Amino acid sequence: MFKLFTENWTLKLISLVFALLLWMFIMGERRLEVGFRVPLELQNIPQGLMIANEVPSLVDVRISGPRTLLMKVSPSDISIVVDLSDLKPGLTTFKRLEERLNLPSGLRVTRLSPSFIDLKLERVKEKLVPIKIALNGDPLAGFQVGSVRAVPDRVIVAGAETELKSVNEVTTEEIDLTGVNQGFSVIVPLIHRGTYTYFKDDKTTEVQVEIQPVETLPTGPADAAGQGAQQPQGKTQ
């Protein structure tokens, strides 16, 4: 047994010294704290549901640890993943986000902002709403606007159920009629300023505008007689 410990004692002693030096280096190495902006990844949103509130896409993280380990950490290597599988409609709070951070061993999170997120899921619904045509300006003098129609005149808006209830119509971009003297047809974009609602398919419509001459009243016999009565009479000698 004694021979086992004394055999190659020089190499064993050198190995022990190196192990002690490495341990002292690691334990005595200066610890640093570094800040990162880490992406927040929301995965597996249940079918038929959507996120209907503002959720940060990045989380500010402060990480401390040995300098050698921190130098190996890149922002592209770490992320916070939140799995939304099996969630139901409503508000869910996810706390202790640092536990979802894929950090190398030996590093720890000292600060996280935000430290939790509130996530609201709503059912995705659809609604058929009318298109309101927006006109601007006046035709050329002597002309007026006749019939105006959109084809199609309705469009499907989809999105979060709560917001969709307040969507009653969408509008077209303004169509300028200034100086126009004949009818025309134009394809224009549709406008809908929804936060959690959007156009399902069509985002444009064709607007057909009829321009016609202004009708003037015809001059009748009575008007002609009246005009004759107003003629000045000549002087008598």
PDB file of C-alpha atoms in Angstrom:
ATOM      1  CA  MET A   1       0.000   0.000   0.000  1.00  0.00           C
ATOM      2  CA  PHE A   2       2.809   2.415   0.931  1.00  0.00           C
ATOM      3  CA  LYS A   3       4.547   1.615  -2.343  1.00  0.00           C
ATOM      4  CA  LEU A   4       1.358   2.601  -4.195  1.00  0.00           C
ATOM      5  CA  PHE A   5       1.569   6.118  -2.756  1.00  0.00           C
ATOM      6  CA  THR A   6       5.329   6.526  -3.183  1.00  0.00           C
ATOM      7  CA  GLU A   7       5.537   5.181  -6.722  1.00  0.00           C
ATOM      8  CA  ASN A   8       6.017   8.075  -9.215  1.00  0.00           C
ATOM      9  CA  TRP A   9       5.623  10.475  -6.326  1.00  0.00           C
ATOM     10  CA  THR A  10       7.216  13.273  -8.302  1.00  0.00           C
ATOM     11  CA  LEU A  11       4.548  13.198 -11.016  1.00  0.00           C
ATOM     12  CA  LYS A  12       1.807  12.893  -8.436  1.00  0.00           C
ATOM     13  CA  LEU A  13       3.157  15.858  -6.537  1.00  0.00           C
ATOM     14  CA  ILE A  14       3.314  17.971  -9.695  1.00  0.00           C
ATOM     15  CA  SER A  15      -0.272  16.985 -10.554  1.00  0.00           C
ATOM     16  CA  LEU A  16      -1.405  17.926  -7.065  1.00  0.00           C
ATOM     17  CA  VAL A  17       0.326  21.301  -7.300  1.00  0.00           C
ATOM     18  CA  PHE A  18      -1.306  22.031 -10.666  1.00  0.00           C
ATOM     19  CA  ALA A  19      -4.721  21.004  -9.304  1.00  0.00           C
ATOM     20  CA  LEU A  20      -4.266  23.325  -6.322  1.00  0.00           C
ATOM     21  CA  LEU A  21      -3.175  26.187  -8.562  1.00  0.00           C
ATOM     22  CA  LEU A  22      -6.166  25.670 -10.863  1.00  0.00           C
ATOM     23  CA  TRP A  23      -8.538  25.570  -7.897  1.00  0.00           C
ATOM     24  CA  MET A  24      -7.011  28.730  -6.456  1.00  0.00           C
ATOM     25  CA  PHE A  25      -7.255  30.420  -9.857  1.00  0.00           C
ATOM     26  CA  ILE A  26     -10.922  29.570 -10.231  1.00  0.00           C
ATOM     27  CA  MET A  27     -11.834  30.454  -6.662  1.00  0.00           C
ATOM     28  CA  GLY A  28      -9.767  33.588  -6.659  1.00  0.00           C
ATOM     29  CA  GLU A  29     -10.756  34.742 -10.126  1.00  0.00           C
ATOM     30  CA  ARG A  30     -12.463  38.101 -10.142  1.00  0.00           C
ATOM     31  CA  ARG A  31     -16.225  37.812 -10.569  1.00  0.00           C
ATOM     32  CA  LEU A  32     -17.896  40.134 -13.044  1.00  0.00           C
ATOM     33  CA  GLU A  33     -21.456  41.204 -13.769  1.00  0.00           C
ATOM     34  CA  VAL A  34     -22.578  41.714 -17.351  1.00  0.00           C
ATOM     35  CA  GLY A  35     -25.869  42.900 -18.821  1.00  0.00           C
ATOM     36  CA  PHE A  36     -27.642  41.284 -21.775  1.00  0.00           C
ATOM     37  CA  ARG A  37     -30.859  41.903 -23.699  1.00  0.00           C
ATOM     38  CA  VAL A  38     -32.274  38.418 -24.052  1.00  0.00           C
ATOM     39  CA  PRO A  39     -35.072  37.513 -26.520  1.00  0.00           C
ATOM     40  CA  LEU A  40     -38.333  36.267 -25.045  1.00  0.00           C
ATOM     41  CA  GLU A  41     -39.661  33.395 -27.175  1.00  0.00           C
ATOM     42  CA  LEU A  42     -43.334  32.427 -26.939  1.00  0.00           C
ATOM     43  CA  GLN A  43     -43.868  28.950 -28.324  1.00  0.00           C
ATOM     44  CA  ASN A  44     -46.791  26.627 -29.071  1.00  0.00           C
ATOM     45  CA  ILE A  45     -49.696  29.086 -29.070  1.00  0.00           C
ATOM     46  CA  PRO A  46     -52.859  26.924 -28.951  1.00  0.00           C
ATOM     47  CA  GLN A  47     -54.797  26.678 -32.205  1.00  0.00           C
ATOM     48  CA  GLY A  48     -57.674  29.139 -32.483  1.00  0.00           C
ATOM     49  CA  LEU A  49     -56.169  31.503 -29.896  1.00  0.00           C
ATOM     50  CA  MET A  50     -53.957  34.579 -30.160  1.00  0.00           C
ATOM     51  CA  ILE A  51     -52.004  36.885 -27.838  1.00  0.00           C
ATOM     52  CA  ALA A  52     -54.128  39.967 -27.175  1.00  0.00           C
ATOM     53  CA  ASN A  53     -51.902  42.147 -25.006  1.00  0.00           C
ATOM     54  CA  GLU A  54     -48.493  43.785 -25.229  1.00  0.00           C
ATOM     55  CA  VAL A  55     -45.666  41.421 -24.291  1.00  0.00           C
ATOM     56  CA  PRO A  56     -41.982  42.483 -24.322  1.00  0.00           C
ATOM     57  CA  SER A  57     -39.854  40.833 -26.976  1.00  0.00           C
ATOM     58  CA  LEU A  58     -36.631  41.409 -25.017  1.00  0.00           C
ATOM     59  CA  VAL A  59     -35.773  41.008 -21.336  1.00  0.00           C
ATOM     60  CA  ASP A  60     -32.918  42.864 -19.600  1.00  0.00           C
ATOM     61  CA  VAL A  61     -30.758  40.372 -17.697  1.00  0.00           C
ATOM     62  CA  ARG A  62     -27.768  40.939 -15.388  1.00  0.00           C
ATOM     63  CA  ILE A  63     -25.536  37.874 -15.063  1.00  0.00           C
ATOM     64  CA  SER A  64     -22.596  37.434 -12.692  1.00  0.00           C
ATOM     65  CA  GLY A  65     -19.875  34.835 -12.635  1.00  0.00           C
ATOM     66  CA  PRO A  66     -16.187  34.161 -13.290  1.00  0.00           C
ATOM     67  CA  ARG A  67     -14.691  36.276 -16.042  1.00  0.00           C
ATOM     68  CA  THR A  68     -13.592  33.256 -18.073  1.00  0.00           C
ATOM     69  CA  LEU A  69     -17.151  31.908 -18.182  1.00  0.00           C
ATOM     70  CA  LEU A  70     -18.746  35.252 -18.959  1.00  0.00           C
ATOM     71  CA  MET A  71     -16.380  35.779 -21.882  1.00  0.00           C
ATOM     72  CA  LYS A  72     -17.794  32.645 -23.482  1.00  0.00           C
ATOM     73  CA  VAL A  73     -21.417  33.818 -23.219  1.00  0.00           C
ATOM     74  CA  SER A  74     -22.942  35.473 -26.287  1.00  0.00           C
ATOM     75  CA  PRO A  75     -26.419  37.095 -26.390  1.00  0.00           C
ATOM     76  CA  SER A  76     -27.260  34.823 -29.327  1.00  0.00           C
ATOM     77  CA  ASP A  77     -26.607  31.767 -27.157  1.00  0.00           C
ATOM     78  CA  ILE A  78     -29.165  32.513 -24.440  1.00  0.00           C
ATOM     79  CA  SER A  79     -32.907  33.062 -24.496  1.00  0.00           C
ATOM     80  CA  ILE A  80     -36.016  32.770 -22.359  1.00  0.00           C
ATOM     81  CA  VAL A  81     -38.532  30.273 -23.717  1.00  0.00           C
ATOM     82  CA  VAL A  82     -42.167  30.266 -22.546  1.00  0.00           C
ATOM     83  CA  ASP A  83     -44.293  27.298 -23.610  1.00  0.00           C
ATOM     84  CA  LEU A  84     -47.974  28.188 -24.101  1.00  0.00           C
ATOM     85  CA  SER A  85     -49.211  24.653 -24.738  1.00  0.00           C
ATOM     86  CA  ASP A  86     -52.581  23.743 -23.190  1.00  0.00           C
ATOM     87  CA  LEU A  87     -53.340  27.319 -22.105  1.00  0.00           C
ATOM     88  CA  LYS A  88     -56.979  28.448 -22.117  1.00  0.00           C
ATOM     89  CA  PRO A  89     -58.420  31.871 -23.031  1.00  0.00           C
ATOM     90  CA  GLY A  90     -57.750  34.422 -20.313  1.00  0.00           C
ATOM     91  CA  LEU A  91     -54.874  36.060 -18.454  1.00  0.00           C
ATOM     92  CA  THR A  92     -51.896  33.963 -17.330  1.00  0.00           C
ATOM     93  CA  THR A  93     -48.915  35.224 -15.316  1.00  0.00           C
ATOM     94  CA  PHE A  94     -45.492  33.659 -15.849  1.00  0.00           C
ATOM     95  CA  LYS A  95     -43.171  34.281 -12.876  1.00  0.00           C
ATOM     96  CA  ARG A  96     -39.523  33.435 -12.155  1.00  0.00           C
ATOM     97  CA  LEU A  97     -38.431  33.890 -15.758  1.00  0.00           C
ATOM     98  CA  GLU A  98     -34.798  33.399 -14.701  1.00  0.00           C
ATOM     99  CA  GLU A  99     -35.530  29.694 -14.285  1.00  0.00           C
ATOM    100  CA  ARG A 100     -36.336  29.548 -18.003  1.00  0.00           C
ATOM    101  CA  LEU A 101     -32.975  31.090 -18.942  1.00  0.00           C
ATOM    102  CA  ASN A 102     -30.565  28.569 -20.477  1.00  0.00           C
ATOM    103  CA  LEU A 103     -27.397  29.691 -18.678  1.00  0.00           C
ATOM    104  CA  PRO A 104     -24.127  27.700 -18.468  1.00  0.00           C
ATOM    105  CA  SER A 105     -23.309  26.210 -15.070  1.00  0.00           C
ATOM    106  CA  GLY A 106     -21.356  28.566 -12.816  1.00  0.00           C
ATOM    107  CA  LEU A 107     -23.295  31.702 -13.774  1.00  0.00           C
ATOM    108  CA  ARG A 108     -26.237  33.205 -11.942  1.00  0.00           C
ATOM    109  CA  VAL A 109     -28.846  35.854 -12.621  1.00  0.00           C
ATOM    110  CA  THR A 110     -28.619  38.905 -10.356  1.00  0.00           C
ATOM    111  CA  ARG A 111     -31.397  40.963 -11.928  1.00  0.00           C
ATOM    112  CA  LEU A 112     -34.189  40.452 -14.451  1.00  0.00           C
ATOM    113  CA  SER A 113     -36.443  43.142 -15.923  1.00  0.00           C
ATOM    114  CA  PRO A 114     -39.258  42.389 -16.255  1.00  0.00           C
ATOM    115  CA  SER A 115     -39.132  39.515 -13.785  1.00  0.00           C
ATOM    116  CA  PHE A 116     -42.557  38.236 -14.900  1.00  0.00           C
ATOM    117  CA  ILE A 117     -44.987  38.657 -17.793  1.00  0.00           C
ATOM    118  CA  ASP A 118     -48.774  38.772 -18.042  1.00  0.00           C
ATOM    119  CA  LEU A 119     -50.052  37.050 -21.148  1.00  0.00           C
ATOM    120  CA  LYS A 120     -53.645  37.333 -22.368  1.00  0.00           C
ATOM    121  CA  LEU A 121     -55.018  34.772 -24.806  1.00  0.00           C
ATOM    122  CA  GLU A 122     -58.254  35.367 -26.733  1.00  0.00           C
ATOM    123  CA  ARG A 123     -60.220  33.397 -29.281  1.00  0.00           C
ATOM    124  CA  VAL A 124     -59.714  34.374 -32.938  1.00  0.00           C
ATOM    125  CA  LYS A 125     -63.017  35.373 -34.556  1.00  0.00           C
ATOM    126  CA  GLU A 126     -64.115  36.780 -37.931  1.00  0.00           C
ATOM    127  CA  LYS A 127     -66.561  39.545 -38.874  1.00  0.00           C
ATOM    128  CA  LEU A 128     -67.928  40.822 -42.202  1.00  0.00           C
ATOM    129  CA  VAL A 129     -68.027  44.642 -42.138  1.00  0.00           C
ATOM    130  CA  PRO A 130     -68.979  47.308 -44.730  1.00  0.00           C
ATOM    131  CA  ILE A 131     -66.437  49.474 -46.546  1.00  0.00           C
ATOM    132  CA  LYS A 132     -66.821  53.249 -46.204  1.00  0.00           C
ATOM    133  CA  ILE A 133     -65.555  55.211 -49.229  1.00  0.00           C
ATOM    134  CA  ALA A 134     -63.543  58.339 -48.386  1.00  0.00           C
ATOM    135  CA  LEU A 135     -63.715  61.152 -50.990  1.00  0.00           C
ATOM    136  CA  ASN A 136     -61.827  64.433 -51.031  1.00  0.00           C
ATOM    137  CA  GLY A 137     -62.085  67.548 -53.224  1.00  0.00           C
ATOM    138  CA  ASP A 138     -64.668  68.685 -55.800  1.00  0.00           C
ATOM    139  CA  PRO A 139     -65.077  67.927 -59.512  1.00  0.00           C
ATOM    140  CA  LEU A 140     -64.503  70.536 -62.210  1.00  0.00           C
ATOM    141  CA  ALA A 141     -67.020  73.405 -62.277  1.00  0.00           C
ATOM    142  CA  GLY A 142     -70.172  72.280 -64.044  1.00  0.00           C
ATOM    143  CA  PHE A 143     -69.803  68.663 -62.928  1.00  0.00           C
ATOM    144  CA  GLN A 144     -70.998  66.753 -59.904  1.00  0.00           C
ATOM    145  CA  VAL A 145     -70.528  63.352 -58.298  1.00  0.00           C
ATOM    146  CA  GLY A 146     -73.102  60.752 -59.245  1.00  0.00           C
ATOM    147  CA  SER A 147     -73.125  57.234 -57.858  1.00  0.00           C
ATOM    148  CA  VAL A 148     -70.106  55.891 -55.974  1.00  0.00           C
ATOM    149  CA  ARG A 149     -69.676  52.222 -55.091  1.00  0.00           C
ATOM    150  CA  ALA A 150     -67.036  49.784 -53.937  1.00  0.00           C
ATOM    151  CA  VAL A 151     -66.553  46.287 -55.360  1.00  0.00           C
ATOM    152  CA  PRO A 152     -66.525  44.396 -53.063  1.00  0.00           C
ATOM    153  CA  ASP A 153     -68.407  46.617 -50.630  1.00  0.00           C
ATOM    154  CA  ARG A 154     -67.650  44.421 -47.592  1.00  0.00           C
ATOM    155  CA  VAL A 155     -64.556  42.773 -46.176  1.00  0.00           C
ATOM    156  CA  ILE A 156     -63.730  40.186 -43.510  1.00  0.00           C
ATOM    157  CA  VAL A 157     -61.849  41.399 -40.428  1.00  0.00           C
ATOM    158  CA  ALA A 158     -60.398  38.766 -38.088  1.00  0.00           C
ATOM    159  CA  GLY A 159     -58.661  38.854 -34.728  1.00  0.00           C
ATOM    160  CA  ALA A 160     -59.149  38.995 -30.986  1.00  0.00           C
ATOM    161  CA  GLU A 161     -62.774  38.493 -30.004  1.00  0.00           C
ATOM    162  CA  THR A 162     -62.990  41.451 -27.596  1.00  0.00           C
ATOM    163  CA  GLU A 163     -61.596  44.041 -30.018  1.00  0.00           C
ATOM    164  CA  LEU A 164     -63.566  42.657 -32.949  1.00  0.00           C
ATOM    165  CA  LYS A 165     -66.843  43.552 -31.233  1.00  0.00           C
ATOM    166  CA  SER A 166     -66.080  47.278 -31.679  1.00  0.00           C
ATOM    167  CA  VAL A 167     -65.147  47.007 -35.379  1.00  0.00           C
ATOM    168  CA  ASN A 168     -68.203  48.159 -37.385  1.00  0.00           C
ATOM    169  CA  GLU A 169     -66.617  49.337 -40.651  1.00  0.00           C
ATOM    170  CA  VAL A 170     -63.352  49.993 -42.466  1.00  0.00           C
ATOM    171  CA  THR A 171     -62.500  52.876 -44.794  1.00  0.00           C
ATOM    172  CA  THR A 172     -60.662  53.369 -48.049  1.00  0.00           C
ATOM    173  CA  GLU A 173     -57.747  55.689 -48.560  1.00  0.00           C
ATOM    174  CA  GLU A 174     -58.973  59.114 -49.646  1.00  0.00           C
ATOM    175  CA  ILE A 175     -59.840  59.414 -53.339  1.00  0.00           C
ATOM    176  CA  ASP A 176     -59.103  62.885 -54.754  1.00  0.00           C
ATOM    177  CA  LEU A 177     -61.870  64.306 -56.980  1.00  0.00           C
ATOM    178  CA  THR A 178     -60.306  67.734 -57.490  1.00  0.00           C
ATOM    179  CA  GLY A 179     -60.796  68.901 -61.102  1.00  0.00           C
ATOM    180  CA  VAL A 180     -62.326  65.615 -62.294  1.00  0.00           C
ATOM    181  CA  ASN A 181     -64.788  65.876 -65.222  1.00  0.00           C
ATOM    182  CA  GLN A 182     -65.443  62.235 -66.072  1.00  0.00           C
ATOM    183  CA  GLY A 183     -66.139  58.976 -64.283  1.00  0.00           C
ATOM    184  CA  PHE A 184     -63.359  56.585 -63.351  1.00  0.00           C
ATOM    185  CA  SER A 185     -62.508  53.378 -61.515  1.00  0.00           C
ATOM    186  CA  VAL A 186     -59.575  52.938 -59.145  1.00  0.00           C
ATOM    187  CA  ILE A 187     -58.247  50.232 -56.830  1.00  0.00           C
ATOM    188  CA  VAL A 188     -57.481  51.668 -53.400  1.00  0.00           C
ATOM    189  CA  PRO A 189     -56.046  50.221 -50.160  1.00  0.00           C
ATOM    190  CA  LEU A 190     -58.332  49.667 -47.203  1.00  0.00           C
ATOM    191  CA  ILE A 191     -57.570  51.208 -43.816  1.00  0.00           C
ATOM    192  CA  HIS A 192     -58.154  49.531 -40.468  1.00  0.00           C
ATOM    193  CA  ARG A 193     -56.235  50.682 -37.403  1.00  0.00           C
ATOM    194  CA  GLY A 194     -56.740  47.645 -35.238  1.00  0.00           C
ATOM    195  CA  THR A 195     -54.291  46.523 -32.575  1.00  0.00           C
ATOM    196  CA  TYR A 196     -55.277  42.867 -32.381  1.00  0.00           C
ATOM    197  CA  THR A 197     -57.530  42.672 -35.458  1.00  0.00           C
ATOM    198  CA  TYR A 198     -56.555  42.548 -39.124  1.00  0.00           C
ATOM    199  CA  PHE A 199     -57.843  41.960 -42.655  1.00  0.00           C
ATOM    200  CA  LYS A 200     -58.273  38.247 -43.263  1.00  0.00           C
ATOM    201  CA  ASP A 201     -57.873  38.318 -47.067  1.00  0.00           C
ATOM    202  CA  ASP A 202     -58.656  41.439 -49.120  1.00  0.00           C
ATOM    203  CA  LYS A 203     -56.746  44.611 -48.321  1.00  0.00           C
ATOM    204  CA  THR A 204     -57.970  46.609 -51.339  1.00  0.00           C
ATOM    205  CA  THR A 205     -61.219  47.331 -53.135  1.00  0.00           C
ATOM    206  CA  GLU A 206     -62.237  48.784 -56.500  1.00  0.00           C
ATOM    207  CA  VAL A 207     -64.082  52.087 -56.251  1.00  0.00           C
ATOM    208  CA  GLN A 208     -66.235  53.151 -59.198  1.00  0.00           C
ATOM    209  CA  VAL A 209     -67.055  56.881 -59.324  1.00  0.00           C
ATOM    210  CA  GLU A 210     -69.643  58.394 -61.654  1.00  0.00           C
ATOM    211  CA  ILE A 211     -69.155  62.047 -62.666  1.00  0.00           C
ATOM    212  CA  GLN A 212     -71.995  63.828 -64.476  1.00  0.00           C
ATOM    213  CA  PRO A 213     -72.727  67.356 -65.743  1.00  0.00           C
ATOM    214  CA  VAL A 214     -74.674  69.633 -63.450  1.00  0.00           C
ATOM    215  CA  GLU A 215     -78.269  69.864 -64.714  1.00  0.00           C
ATOM    216  CA  THR A 216     -79.545  73.390 -65.522  1.00  0.00           C
ATOM    217  CA  LEU A 217     -83.218  74.324 -65.551  1.00  0.00           C
ATOM    218  CA  PRO A 218     -84.597  74.990 -69.079  1.00  0.00           C
ATOM    219  CA  THR A 219     -85.818  78.499 -69.956  1.00  0.00           C
ATOM    220  CA  GLY A 220     -89.645  78.427 -70.336  1.00  0.00           C
ATOM    221  CA  PRO A 221     -92.115  80.790 -72.185  1.00  0.00           C
ATOM    222  CA  ALA A 222     -92.999  82.581 -68.963  1.00  0.00           C
ATOM    223  CA  ASP A 223     -89.360  83.375 -68.379  1.00  0.00           C
ATOM    224  CA  ALA A 224     -89.033  84.708 -71.933  1.00  0.00           C
ATOM    225  CA  ALA A 225     -92.130  86.920 -71.482  1.00  0.00           C
ATOM    226  CA  GLY A 226     -90.773  88.226 -68.246  1.00  0.00           C
ATOM    227  CA  GLN A 227     -87.505  89.074 -69.905  1.00  0.00           C
ATOM    228  CA  GLY A 228     -89.404  90.907 -72.701  1.00  0.00           C
ATOM    229  CA  ALA A 229     -91.368  92.950 -70.180  1.00  0.00           C
ATOM    230  CA  GLN A 230     -88.143  94.157 -68.679  1.00  0.00           C
ATOM    231  CA  GLN A 231     -86.935  95.615 -72.048  1.00  0.00           C
ATOM    232  CA  PRO A 232     -86.587  99.437 -71.892  1.00  0.00           C
ATOM    233  CA  GLN A 233     -89.180 101.418 -73.924  1.00  0.00           C
ATOM    234  CA  GLY A 234     -88.143 104.055 -76.494  1.00  0.00           C
ATOM    235  CA  LYS A 235     -88.827 107.778 -76.062  1.00  0.00           C
ATOM    236  CA  THR A 236     -91.857 109.382 -77.870  1.00  0.00           C
ATOM    237  CA  GLN A 237     -91.316 112.538 -79.818  1.00  0.00           C
TER     238      GLN A 237
END
